[in-house]
mmCIF file with all atom_site columns, C-alpha atoms and ligand atoms in Angstrom:
data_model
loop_
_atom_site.group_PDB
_atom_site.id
_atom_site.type_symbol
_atom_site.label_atom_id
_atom_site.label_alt_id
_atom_site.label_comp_id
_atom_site.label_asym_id
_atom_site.label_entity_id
_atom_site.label_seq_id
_atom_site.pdbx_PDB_ins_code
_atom_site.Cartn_x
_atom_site.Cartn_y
_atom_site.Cartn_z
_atom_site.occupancy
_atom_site.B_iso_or_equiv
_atom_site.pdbx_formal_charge
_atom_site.auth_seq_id
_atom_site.auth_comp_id
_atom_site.auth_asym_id
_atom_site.auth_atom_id
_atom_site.pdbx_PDB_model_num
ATOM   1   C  CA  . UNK A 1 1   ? 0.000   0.000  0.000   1.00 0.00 ? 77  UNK A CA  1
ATOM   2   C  CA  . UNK A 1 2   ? 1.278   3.335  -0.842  1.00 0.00 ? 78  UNK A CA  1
ATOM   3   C  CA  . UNK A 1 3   ? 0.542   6.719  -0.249  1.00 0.00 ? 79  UNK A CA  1
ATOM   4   C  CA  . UNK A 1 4   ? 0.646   9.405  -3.195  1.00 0.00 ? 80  UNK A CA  1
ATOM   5   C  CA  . UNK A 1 5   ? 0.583   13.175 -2.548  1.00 0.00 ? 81  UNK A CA  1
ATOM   6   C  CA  . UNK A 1 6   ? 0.275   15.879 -5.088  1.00 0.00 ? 82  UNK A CA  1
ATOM   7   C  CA  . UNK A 1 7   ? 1.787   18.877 -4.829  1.00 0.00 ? 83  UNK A CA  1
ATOM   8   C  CA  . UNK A 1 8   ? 0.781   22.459 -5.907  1.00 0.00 ? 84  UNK A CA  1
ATOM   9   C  CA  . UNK A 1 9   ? -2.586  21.634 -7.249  1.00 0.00 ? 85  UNK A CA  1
ATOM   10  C  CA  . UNK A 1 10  ? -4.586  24.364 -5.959  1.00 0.00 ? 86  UNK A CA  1
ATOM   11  C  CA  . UNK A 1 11  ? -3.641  27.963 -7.443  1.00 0.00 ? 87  UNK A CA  1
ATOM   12  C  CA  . UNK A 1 12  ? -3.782  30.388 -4.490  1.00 0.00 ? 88  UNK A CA  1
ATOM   13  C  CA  . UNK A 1 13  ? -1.968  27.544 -2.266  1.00 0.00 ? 89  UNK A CA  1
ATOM   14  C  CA  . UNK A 1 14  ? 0.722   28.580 -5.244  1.00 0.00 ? 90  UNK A CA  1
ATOM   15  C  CA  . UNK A 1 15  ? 0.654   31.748 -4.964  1.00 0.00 ? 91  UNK A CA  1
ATOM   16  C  CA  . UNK A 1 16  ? 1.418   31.728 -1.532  1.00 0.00 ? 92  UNK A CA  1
ATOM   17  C  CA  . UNK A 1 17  ? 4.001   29.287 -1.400  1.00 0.00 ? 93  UNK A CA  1
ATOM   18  C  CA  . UNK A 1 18  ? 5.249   31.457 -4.171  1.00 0.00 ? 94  UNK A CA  1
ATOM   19  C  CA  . UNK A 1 19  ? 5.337   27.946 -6.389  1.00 0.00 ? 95  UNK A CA  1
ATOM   20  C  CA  . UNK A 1 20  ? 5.165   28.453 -10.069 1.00 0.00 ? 96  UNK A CA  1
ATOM   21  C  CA  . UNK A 1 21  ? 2.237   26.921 -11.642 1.00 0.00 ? 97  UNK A CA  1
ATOM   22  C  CA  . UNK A 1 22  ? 3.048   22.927 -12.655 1.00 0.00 ? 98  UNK A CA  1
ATOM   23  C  CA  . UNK A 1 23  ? 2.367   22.138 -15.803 1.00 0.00 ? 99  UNK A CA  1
ATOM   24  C  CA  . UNK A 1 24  ? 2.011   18.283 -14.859 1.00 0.00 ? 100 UNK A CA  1
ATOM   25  C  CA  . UNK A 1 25  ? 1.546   16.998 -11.605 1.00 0.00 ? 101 UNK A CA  1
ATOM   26  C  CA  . UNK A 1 26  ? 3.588   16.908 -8.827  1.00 0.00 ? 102 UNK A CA  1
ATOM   27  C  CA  . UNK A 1 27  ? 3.893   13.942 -6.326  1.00 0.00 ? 103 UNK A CA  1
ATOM   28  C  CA  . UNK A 1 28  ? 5.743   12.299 -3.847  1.00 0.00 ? 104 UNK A CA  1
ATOM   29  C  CA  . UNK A 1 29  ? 5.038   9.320  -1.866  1.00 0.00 ? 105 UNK A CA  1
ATOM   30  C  CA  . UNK A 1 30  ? 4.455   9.103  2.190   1.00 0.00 ? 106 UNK A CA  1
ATOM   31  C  CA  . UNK A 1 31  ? 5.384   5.313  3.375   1.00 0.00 ? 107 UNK A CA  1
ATOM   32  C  CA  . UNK A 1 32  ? 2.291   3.418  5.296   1.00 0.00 ? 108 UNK A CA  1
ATOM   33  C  CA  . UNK A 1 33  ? 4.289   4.344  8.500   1.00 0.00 ? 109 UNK A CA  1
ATOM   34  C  CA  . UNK A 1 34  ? 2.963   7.982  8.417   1.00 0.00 ? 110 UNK A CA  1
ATOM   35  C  CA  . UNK A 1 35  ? -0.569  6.880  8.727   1.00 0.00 ? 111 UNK A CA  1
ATOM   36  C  CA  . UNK A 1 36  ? -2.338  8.006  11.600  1.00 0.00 ? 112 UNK A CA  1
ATOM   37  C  CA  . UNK A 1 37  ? -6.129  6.905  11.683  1.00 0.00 ? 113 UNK A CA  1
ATOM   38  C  CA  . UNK A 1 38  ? -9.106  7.072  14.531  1.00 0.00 ? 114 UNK A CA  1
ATOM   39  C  CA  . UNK A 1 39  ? -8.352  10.486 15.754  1.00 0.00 ? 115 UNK A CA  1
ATOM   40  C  CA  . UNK A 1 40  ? -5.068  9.535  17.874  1.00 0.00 ? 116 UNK A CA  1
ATOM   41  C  CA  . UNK A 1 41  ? -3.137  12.232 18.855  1.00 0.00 ? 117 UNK A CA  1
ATOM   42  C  CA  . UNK A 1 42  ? 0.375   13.263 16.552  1.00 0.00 ? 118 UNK A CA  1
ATOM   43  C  CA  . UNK A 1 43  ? 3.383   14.040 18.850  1.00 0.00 ? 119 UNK A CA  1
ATOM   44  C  CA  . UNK A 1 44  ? 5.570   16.853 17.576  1.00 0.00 ? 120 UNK A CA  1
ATOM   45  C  CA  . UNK A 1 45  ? 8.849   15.466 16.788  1.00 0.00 ? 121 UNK A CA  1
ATOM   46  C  CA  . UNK A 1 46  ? 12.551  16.789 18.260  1.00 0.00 ? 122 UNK A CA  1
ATOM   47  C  CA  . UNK A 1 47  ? 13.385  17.405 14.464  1.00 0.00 ? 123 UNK A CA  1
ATOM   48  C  CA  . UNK A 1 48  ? 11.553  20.855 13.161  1.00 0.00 ? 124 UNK A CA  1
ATOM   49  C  CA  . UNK A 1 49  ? 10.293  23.949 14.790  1.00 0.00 ? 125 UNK A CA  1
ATOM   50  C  CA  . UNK A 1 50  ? 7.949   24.664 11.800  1.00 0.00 ? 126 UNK A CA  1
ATOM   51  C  CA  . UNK A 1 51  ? 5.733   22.027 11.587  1.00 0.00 ? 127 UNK A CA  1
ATOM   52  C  CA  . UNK A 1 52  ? 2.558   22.886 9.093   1.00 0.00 ? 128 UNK A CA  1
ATOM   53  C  CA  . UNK A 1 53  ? -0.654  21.621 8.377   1.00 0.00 ? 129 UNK A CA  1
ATOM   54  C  CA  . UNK A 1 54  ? -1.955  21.221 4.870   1.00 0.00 ? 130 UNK A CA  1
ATOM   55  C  CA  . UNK A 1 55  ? -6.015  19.938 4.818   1.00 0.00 ? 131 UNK A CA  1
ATOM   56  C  CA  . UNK A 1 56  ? -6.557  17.627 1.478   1.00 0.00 ? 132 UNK A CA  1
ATOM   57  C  CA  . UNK A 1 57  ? -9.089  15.383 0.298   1.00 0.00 ? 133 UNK A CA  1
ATOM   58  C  CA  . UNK A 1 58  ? -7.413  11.877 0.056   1.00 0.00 ? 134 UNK A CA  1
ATOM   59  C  CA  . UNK A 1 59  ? -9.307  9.687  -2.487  1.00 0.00 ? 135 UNK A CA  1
ATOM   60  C  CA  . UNK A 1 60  ? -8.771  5.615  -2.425  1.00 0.00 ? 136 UNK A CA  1
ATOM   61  C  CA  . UNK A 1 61  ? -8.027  3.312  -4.649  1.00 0.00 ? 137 UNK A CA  1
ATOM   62  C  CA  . UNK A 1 62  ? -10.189 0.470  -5.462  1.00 0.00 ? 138 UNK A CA  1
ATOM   63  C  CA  . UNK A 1 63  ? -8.557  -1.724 -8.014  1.00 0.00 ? 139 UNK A CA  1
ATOM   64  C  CA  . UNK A 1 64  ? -5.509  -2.588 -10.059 1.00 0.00 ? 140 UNK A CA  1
ATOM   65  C  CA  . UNK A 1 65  ? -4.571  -0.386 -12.563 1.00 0.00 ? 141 UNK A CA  1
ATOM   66  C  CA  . UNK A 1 66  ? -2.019  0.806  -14.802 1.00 0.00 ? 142 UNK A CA  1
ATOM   67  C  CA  . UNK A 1 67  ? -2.291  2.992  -17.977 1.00 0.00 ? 143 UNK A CA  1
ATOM   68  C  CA  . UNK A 1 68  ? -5.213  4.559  -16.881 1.00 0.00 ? 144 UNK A CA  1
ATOM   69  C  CA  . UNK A 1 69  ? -7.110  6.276  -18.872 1.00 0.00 ? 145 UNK A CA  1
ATOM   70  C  CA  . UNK A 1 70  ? -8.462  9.263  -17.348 1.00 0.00 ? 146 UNK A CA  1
ATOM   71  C  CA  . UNK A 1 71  ? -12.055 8.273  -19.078 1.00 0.00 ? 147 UNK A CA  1
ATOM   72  C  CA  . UNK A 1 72  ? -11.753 4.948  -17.080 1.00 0.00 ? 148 UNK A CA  1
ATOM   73  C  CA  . UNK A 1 73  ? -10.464 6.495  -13.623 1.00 0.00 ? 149 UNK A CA  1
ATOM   74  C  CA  . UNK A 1 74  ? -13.541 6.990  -12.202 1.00 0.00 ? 150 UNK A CA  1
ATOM   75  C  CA  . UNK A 1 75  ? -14.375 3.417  -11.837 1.00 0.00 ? 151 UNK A CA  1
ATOM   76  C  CA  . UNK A 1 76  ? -10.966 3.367  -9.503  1.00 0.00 ? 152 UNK A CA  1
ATOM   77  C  CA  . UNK A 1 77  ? -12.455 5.039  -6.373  1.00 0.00 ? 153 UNK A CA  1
ATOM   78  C  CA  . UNK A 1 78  ? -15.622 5.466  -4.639  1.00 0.00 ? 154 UNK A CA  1
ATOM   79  C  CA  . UNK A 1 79  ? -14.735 6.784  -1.560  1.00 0.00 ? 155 UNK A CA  1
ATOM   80  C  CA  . UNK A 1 80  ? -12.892 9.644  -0.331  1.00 0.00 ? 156 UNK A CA  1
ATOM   81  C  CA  . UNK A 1 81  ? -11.588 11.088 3.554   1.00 0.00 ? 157 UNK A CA  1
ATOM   82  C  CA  . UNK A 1 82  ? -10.191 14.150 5.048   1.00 0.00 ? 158 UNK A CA  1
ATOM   83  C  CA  . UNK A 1 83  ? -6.825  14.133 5.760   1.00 0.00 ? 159 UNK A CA  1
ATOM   84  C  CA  . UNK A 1 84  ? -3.608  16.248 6.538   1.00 0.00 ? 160 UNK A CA  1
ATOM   85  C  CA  . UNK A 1 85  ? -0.122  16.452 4.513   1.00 0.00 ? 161 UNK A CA  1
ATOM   86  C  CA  . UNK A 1 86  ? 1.657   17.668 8.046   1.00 0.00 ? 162 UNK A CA  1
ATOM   87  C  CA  . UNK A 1 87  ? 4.849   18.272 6.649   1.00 0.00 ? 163 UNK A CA  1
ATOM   88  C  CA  . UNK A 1 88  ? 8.381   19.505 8.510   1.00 0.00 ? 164 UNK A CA  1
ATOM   89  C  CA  . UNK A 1 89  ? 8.490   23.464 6.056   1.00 0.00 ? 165 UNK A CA  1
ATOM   90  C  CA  . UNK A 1 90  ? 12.112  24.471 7.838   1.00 0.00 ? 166 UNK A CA  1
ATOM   91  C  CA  . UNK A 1 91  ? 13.464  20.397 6.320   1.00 0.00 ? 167 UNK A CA  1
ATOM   92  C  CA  . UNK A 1 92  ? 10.656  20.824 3.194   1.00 0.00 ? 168 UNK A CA  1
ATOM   93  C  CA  . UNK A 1 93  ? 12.979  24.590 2.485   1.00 0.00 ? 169 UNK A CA  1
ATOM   94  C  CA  . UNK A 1 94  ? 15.984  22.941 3.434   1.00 0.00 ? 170 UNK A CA  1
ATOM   95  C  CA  . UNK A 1 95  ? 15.779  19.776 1.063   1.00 0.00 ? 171 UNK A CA  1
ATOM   96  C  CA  . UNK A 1 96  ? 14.662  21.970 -1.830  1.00 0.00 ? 172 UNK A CA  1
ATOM   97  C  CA  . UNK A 1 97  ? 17.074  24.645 -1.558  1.00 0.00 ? 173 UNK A CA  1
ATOM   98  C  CA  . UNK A 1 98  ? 19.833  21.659 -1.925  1.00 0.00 ? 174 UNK A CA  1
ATOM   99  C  CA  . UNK A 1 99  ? 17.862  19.900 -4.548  1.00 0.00 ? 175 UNK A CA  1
ATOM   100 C  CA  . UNK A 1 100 ? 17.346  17.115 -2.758  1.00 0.00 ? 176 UNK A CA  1
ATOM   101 C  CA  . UNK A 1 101 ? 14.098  14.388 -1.910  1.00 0.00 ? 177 UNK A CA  1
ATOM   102 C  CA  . UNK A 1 102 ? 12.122  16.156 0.521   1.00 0.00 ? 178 UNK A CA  1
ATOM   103 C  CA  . UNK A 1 103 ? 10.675  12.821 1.816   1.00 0.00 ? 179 UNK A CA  1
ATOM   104 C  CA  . UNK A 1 104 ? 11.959  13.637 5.479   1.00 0.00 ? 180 UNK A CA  1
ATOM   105 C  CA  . UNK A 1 105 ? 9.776   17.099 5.645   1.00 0.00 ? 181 UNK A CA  1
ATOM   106 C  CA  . UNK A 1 106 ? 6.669   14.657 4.361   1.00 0.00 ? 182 UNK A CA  1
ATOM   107 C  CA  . UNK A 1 107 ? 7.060   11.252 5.074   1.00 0.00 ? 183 UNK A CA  1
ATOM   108 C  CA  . UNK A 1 108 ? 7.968   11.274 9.159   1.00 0.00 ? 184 UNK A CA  1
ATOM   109 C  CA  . UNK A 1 109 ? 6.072   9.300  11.219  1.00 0.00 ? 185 UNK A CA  1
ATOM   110 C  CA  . UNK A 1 110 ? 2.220   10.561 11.854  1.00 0.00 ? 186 UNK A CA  1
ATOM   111 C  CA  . UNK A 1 111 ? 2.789   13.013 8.863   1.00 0.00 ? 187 UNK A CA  1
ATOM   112 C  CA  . UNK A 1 112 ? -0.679  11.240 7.311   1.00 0.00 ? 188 UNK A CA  1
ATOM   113 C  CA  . UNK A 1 113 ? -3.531  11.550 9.660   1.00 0.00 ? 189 UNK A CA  1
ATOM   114 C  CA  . UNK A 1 114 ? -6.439  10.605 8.391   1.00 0.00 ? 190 UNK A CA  1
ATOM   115 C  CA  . UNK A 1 115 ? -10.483 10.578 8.882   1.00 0.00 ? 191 UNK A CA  1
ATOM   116 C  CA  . UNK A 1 116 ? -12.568 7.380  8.312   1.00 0.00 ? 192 UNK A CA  1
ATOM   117 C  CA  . UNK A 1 117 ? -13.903 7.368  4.481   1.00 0.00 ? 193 UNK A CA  1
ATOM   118 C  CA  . UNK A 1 118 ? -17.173 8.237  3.172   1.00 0.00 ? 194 UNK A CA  1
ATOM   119 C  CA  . UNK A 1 119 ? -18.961 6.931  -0.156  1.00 0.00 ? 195 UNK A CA  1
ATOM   120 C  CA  . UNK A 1 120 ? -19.291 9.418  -2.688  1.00 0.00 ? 196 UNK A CA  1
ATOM   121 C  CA  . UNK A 1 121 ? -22.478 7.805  -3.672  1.00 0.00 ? 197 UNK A CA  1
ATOM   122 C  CA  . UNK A 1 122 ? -24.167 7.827  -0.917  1.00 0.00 ? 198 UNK A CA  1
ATOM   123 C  CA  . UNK A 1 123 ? -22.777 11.101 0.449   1.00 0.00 ? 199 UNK A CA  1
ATOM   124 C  CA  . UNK A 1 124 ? -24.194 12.715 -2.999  1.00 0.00 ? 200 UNK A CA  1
ATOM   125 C  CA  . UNK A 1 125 ? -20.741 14.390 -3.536  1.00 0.00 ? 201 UNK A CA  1
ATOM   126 C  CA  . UNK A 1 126 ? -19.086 15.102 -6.655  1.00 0.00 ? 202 UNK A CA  1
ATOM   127 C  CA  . UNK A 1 127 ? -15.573 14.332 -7.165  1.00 0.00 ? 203 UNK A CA  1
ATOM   128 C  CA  . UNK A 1 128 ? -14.654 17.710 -8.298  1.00 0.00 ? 204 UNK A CA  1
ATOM   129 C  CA  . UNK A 1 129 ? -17.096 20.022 -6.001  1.00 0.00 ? 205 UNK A CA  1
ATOM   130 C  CA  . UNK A 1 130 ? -16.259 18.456 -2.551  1.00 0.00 ? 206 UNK A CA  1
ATOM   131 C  CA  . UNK A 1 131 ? -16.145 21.454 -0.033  1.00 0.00 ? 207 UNK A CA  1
ATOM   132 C  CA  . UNK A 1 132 ? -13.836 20.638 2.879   1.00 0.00 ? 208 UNK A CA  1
ATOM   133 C  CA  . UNK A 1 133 ? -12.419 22.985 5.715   1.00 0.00 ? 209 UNK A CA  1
ATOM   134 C  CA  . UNK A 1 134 ? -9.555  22.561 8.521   1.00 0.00 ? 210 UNK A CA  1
ATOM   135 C  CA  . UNK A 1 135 ? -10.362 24.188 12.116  1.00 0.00 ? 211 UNK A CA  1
ATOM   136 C  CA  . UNK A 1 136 ? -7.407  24.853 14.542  1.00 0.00 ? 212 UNK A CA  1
ATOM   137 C  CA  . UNK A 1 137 ? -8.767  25.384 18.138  1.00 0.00 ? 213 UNK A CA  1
ATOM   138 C  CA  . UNK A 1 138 ? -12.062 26.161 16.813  1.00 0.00 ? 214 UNK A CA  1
ATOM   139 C  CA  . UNK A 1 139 ? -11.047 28.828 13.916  1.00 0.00 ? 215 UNK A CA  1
ATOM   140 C  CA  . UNK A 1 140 ? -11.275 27.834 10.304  1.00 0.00 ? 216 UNK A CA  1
ATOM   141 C  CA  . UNK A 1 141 ? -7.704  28.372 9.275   1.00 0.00 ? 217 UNK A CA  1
ATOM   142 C  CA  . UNK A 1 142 ? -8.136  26.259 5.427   1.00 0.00 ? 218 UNK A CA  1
ATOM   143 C  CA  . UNK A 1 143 ? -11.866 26.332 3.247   1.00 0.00 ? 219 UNK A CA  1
ATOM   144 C  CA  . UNK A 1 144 ? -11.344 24.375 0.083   1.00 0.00 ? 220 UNK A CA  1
ATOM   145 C  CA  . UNK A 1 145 ? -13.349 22.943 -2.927  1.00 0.00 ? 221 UNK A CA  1
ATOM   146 C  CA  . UNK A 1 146 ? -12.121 20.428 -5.287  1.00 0.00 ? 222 UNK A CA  1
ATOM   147 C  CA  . UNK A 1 147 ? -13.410 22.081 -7.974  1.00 0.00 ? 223 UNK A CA  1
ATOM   148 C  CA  . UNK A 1 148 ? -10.450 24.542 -7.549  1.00 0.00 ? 224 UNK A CA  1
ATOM   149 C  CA  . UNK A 1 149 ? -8.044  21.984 -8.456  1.00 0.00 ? 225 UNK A CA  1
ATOM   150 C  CA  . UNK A 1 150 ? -5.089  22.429 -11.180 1.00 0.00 ? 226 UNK A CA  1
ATOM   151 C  CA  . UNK A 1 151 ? -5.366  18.495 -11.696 1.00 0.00 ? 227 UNK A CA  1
ATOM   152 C  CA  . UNK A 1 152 ? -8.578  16.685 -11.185 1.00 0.00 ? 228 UNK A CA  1
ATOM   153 C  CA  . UNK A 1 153 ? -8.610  13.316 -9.841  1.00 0.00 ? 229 UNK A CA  1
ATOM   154 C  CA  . UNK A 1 154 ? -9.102  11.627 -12.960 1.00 0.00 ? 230 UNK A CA  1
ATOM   155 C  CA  . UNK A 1 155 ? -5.919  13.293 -14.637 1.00 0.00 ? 231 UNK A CA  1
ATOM   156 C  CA  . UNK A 1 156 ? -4.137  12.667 -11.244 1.00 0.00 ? 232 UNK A CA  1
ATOM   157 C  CA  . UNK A 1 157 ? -5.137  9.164  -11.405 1.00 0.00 ? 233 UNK A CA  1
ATOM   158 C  CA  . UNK A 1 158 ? -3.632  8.831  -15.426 1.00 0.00 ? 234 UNK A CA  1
ATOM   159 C  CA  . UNK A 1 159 ? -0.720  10.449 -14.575 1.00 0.00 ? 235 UNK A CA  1
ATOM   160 C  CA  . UNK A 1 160 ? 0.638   8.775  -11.641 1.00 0.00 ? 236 UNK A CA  1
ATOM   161 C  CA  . UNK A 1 161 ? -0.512  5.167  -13.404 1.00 0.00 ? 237 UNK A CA  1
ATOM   162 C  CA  . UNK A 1 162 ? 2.067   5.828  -16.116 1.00 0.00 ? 238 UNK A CA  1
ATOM   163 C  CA  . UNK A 1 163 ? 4.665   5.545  -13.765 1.00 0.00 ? 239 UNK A CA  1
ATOM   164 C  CA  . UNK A 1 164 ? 3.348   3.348  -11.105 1.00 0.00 ? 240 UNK A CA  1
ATOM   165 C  CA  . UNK A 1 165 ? 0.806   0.296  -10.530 1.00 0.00 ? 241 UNK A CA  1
ATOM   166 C  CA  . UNK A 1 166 ? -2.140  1.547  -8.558  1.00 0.00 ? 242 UNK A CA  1
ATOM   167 C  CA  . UNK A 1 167 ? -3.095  -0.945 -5.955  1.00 0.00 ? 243 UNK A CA  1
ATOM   168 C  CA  . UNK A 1 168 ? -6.445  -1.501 -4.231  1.00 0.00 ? 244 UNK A CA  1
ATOM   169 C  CA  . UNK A 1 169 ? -5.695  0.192  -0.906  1.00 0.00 ? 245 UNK A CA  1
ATOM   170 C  CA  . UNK A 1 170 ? -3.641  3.198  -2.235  1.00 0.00 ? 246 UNK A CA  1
ATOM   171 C  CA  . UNK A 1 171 ? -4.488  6.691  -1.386  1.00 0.00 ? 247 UNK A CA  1
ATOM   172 C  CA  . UNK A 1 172 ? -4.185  9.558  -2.994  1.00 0.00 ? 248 UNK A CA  1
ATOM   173 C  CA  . UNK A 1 173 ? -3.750  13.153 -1.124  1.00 0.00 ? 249 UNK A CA  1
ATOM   174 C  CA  . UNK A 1 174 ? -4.801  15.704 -3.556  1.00 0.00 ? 250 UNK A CA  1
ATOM   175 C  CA  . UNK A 1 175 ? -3.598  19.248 -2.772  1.00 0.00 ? 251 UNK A CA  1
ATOM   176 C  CA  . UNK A 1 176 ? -3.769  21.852 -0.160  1.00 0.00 ? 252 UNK A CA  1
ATOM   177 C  CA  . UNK A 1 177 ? -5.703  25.250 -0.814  1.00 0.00 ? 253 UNK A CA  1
ATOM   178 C  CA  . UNK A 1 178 ? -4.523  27.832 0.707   1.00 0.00 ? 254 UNK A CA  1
ATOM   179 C  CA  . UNK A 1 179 ? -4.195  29.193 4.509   1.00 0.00 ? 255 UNK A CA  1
ATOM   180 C  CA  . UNK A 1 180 ? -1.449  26.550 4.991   1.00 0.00 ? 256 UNK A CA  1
ATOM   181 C  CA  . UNK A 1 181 ? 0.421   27.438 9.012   1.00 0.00 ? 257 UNK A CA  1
ATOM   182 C  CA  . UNK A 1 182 ? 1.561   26.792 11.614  1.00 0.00 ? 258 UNK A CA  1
ATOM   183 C  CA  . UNK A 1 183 ? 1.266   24.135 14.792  1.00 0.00 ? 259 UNK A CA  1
ATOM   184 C  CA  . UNK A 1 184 ? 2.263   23.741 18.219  1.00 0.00 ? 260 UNK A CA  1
ATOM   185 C  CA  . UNK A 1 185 ? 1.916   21.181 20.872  1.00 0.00 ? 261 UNK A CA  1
ATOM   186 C  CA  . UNK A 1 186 ? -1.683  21.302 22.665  1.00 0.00 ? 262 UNK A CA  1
ATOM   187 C  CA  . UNK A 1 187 ? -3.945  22.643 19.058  1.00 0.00 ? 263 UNK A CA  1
ATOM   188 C  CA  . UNK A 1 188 ? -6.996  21.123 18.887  1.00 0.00 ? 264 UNK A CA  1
ATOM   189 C  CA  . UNK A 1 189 ? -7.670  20.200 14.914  1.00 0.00 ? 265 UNK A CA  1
ATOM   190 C  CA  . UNK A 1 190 ? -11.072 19.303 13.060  1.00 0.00 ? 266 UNK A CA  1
ATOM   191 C  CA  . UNK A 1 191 ? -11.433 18.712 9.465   1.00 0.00 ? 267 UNK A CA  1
ATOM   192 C  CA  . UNK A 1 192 ? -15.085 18.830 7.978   1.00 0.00 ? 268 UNK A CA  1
ATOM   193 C  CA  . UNK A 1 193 ? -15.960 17.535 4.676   1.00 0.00 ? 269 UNK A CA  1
ATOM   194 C  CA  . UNK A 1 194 ? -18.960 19.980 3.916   1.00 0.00 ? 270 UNK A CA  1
ATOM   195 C  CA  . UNK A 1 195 ? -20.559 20.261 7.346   1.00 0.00 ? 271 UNK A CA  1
ATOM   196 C  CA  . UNK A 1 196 ? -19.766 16.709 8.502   1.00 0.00 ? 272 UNK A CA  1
ATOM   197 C  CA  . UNK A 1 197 ? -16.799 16.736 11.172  1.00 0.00 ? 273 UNK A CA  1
ATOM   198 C  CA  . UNK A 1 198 ? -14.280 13.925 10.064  1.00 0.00 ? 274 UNK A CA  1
ATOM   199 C  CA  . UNK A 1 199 ? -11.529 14.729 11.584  1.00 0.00 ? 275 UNK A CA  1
ATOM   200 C  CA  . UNK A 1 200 ? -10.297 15.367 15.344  1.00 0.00 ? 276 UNK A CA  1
ATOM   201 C  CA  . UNK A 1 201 ? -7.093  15.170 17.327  1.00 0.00 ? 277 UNK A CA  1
ATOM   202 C  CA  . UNK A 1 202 ? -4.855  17.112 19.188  1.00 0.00 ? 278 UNK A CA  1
ATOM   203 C  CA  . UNK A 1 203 ? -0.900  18.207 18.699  1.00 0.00 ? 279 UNK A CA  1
ATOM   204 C  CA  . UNK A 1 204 ? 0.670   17.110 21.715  1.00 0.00 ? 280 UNK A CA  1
HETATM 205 MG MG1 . LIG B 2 .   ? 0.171   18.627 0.487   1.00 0.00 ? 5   LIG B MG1 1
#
């Protein structure tokens, strides 16, 4: 099981990341170890002092598939969660001011929390008009729709299949909007996929 995460896919996130616009996608891959599920708590590691949250929509794989074509990539997924790209931004500058991987600013362990997963059919939504926000003790710090994204799923989904197998399990974190900051050690985070709370657990 892997974990893909695109990069720069939502245009103000861009802008204030000061990121050009991609003209593919970007990704990079979190290993399972970063997974953090049922709302446990993530412990700020010894190695940054600017650890950020990034609120996505992760969408999972159902099936085999290579080569997709992105008219065939909705029959790939059905369901989709809340989750955060918490990422390490002092190591994330670091690494790409060197040119190098920036797997240690992503991939740490805990760096994937995620909710529980909904249907899309029976939660009515629409791939590409899923509203989803990120609350940090109770303030809405990131408001997002998918239909702001660079990449749609679908293209996502035939892009990264040219390269790698998709598995049945896989999940794909598709972008941050913008509002992207900071956390410390006691904040209290929801994520909400329209008004439905996913999402809860503490920094400690
Ligand atoms: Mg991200």
């Amino acid at each position: 099981m892997k974990i893909i995460c695109i990069g720069q896919n939502y245009r103000e996130h861009n802008r204030e990341m000061q990121s050009a616009e991609p003209t593919e996608p970007v990704f990079f891959l979190k290993p399972d170890t970063s997974i953090l599920i049922r709302n446990r708590p993530f412990y700020y590691p010894g190695f940054t002092e600017e650890l950020h949250y990034e609120a996505e929509i992760v969408v999972k794989i159902n099936k085999v598939g290579r080569h997709i074509q992105p008219k065939f990539a909705h029959t790939y997924y059905h369901e989709v969660a809340f989750g955060l790209d918490l990422t390490a931004r002092d190591l994330q500058r670091r690494c790409k001011a060197n040119g190098h991987p920036w797997e240690i600013s992503k991939g740490f362990e805990g760096s994937a929390p995620i909710s529980r997963f909904i249907s899309l059919q029976e939660s009515g939504f629409e791939i590409q008009n899923i509203p989803f926000s990120l609350a940090k003790n109770g303030v809405v710090v990131q408001e997002g729709n998918t239909s702001d994204m660079i990449f749609a799923v679908n293209e996502i989904i035939a892009y990264v299949s040219t390269y790698f197998t998709l598995k049945t399990g896989d999940m794909i974190f598709t972008g941050t909007p913008s509002g992207v900051g900071p956390l410390a050690i006691g904040d209290q985070l929801e994520g909400f996929i329209g008004q439905q709370k996913m999402l809860s657990m503490e920094i400690r």
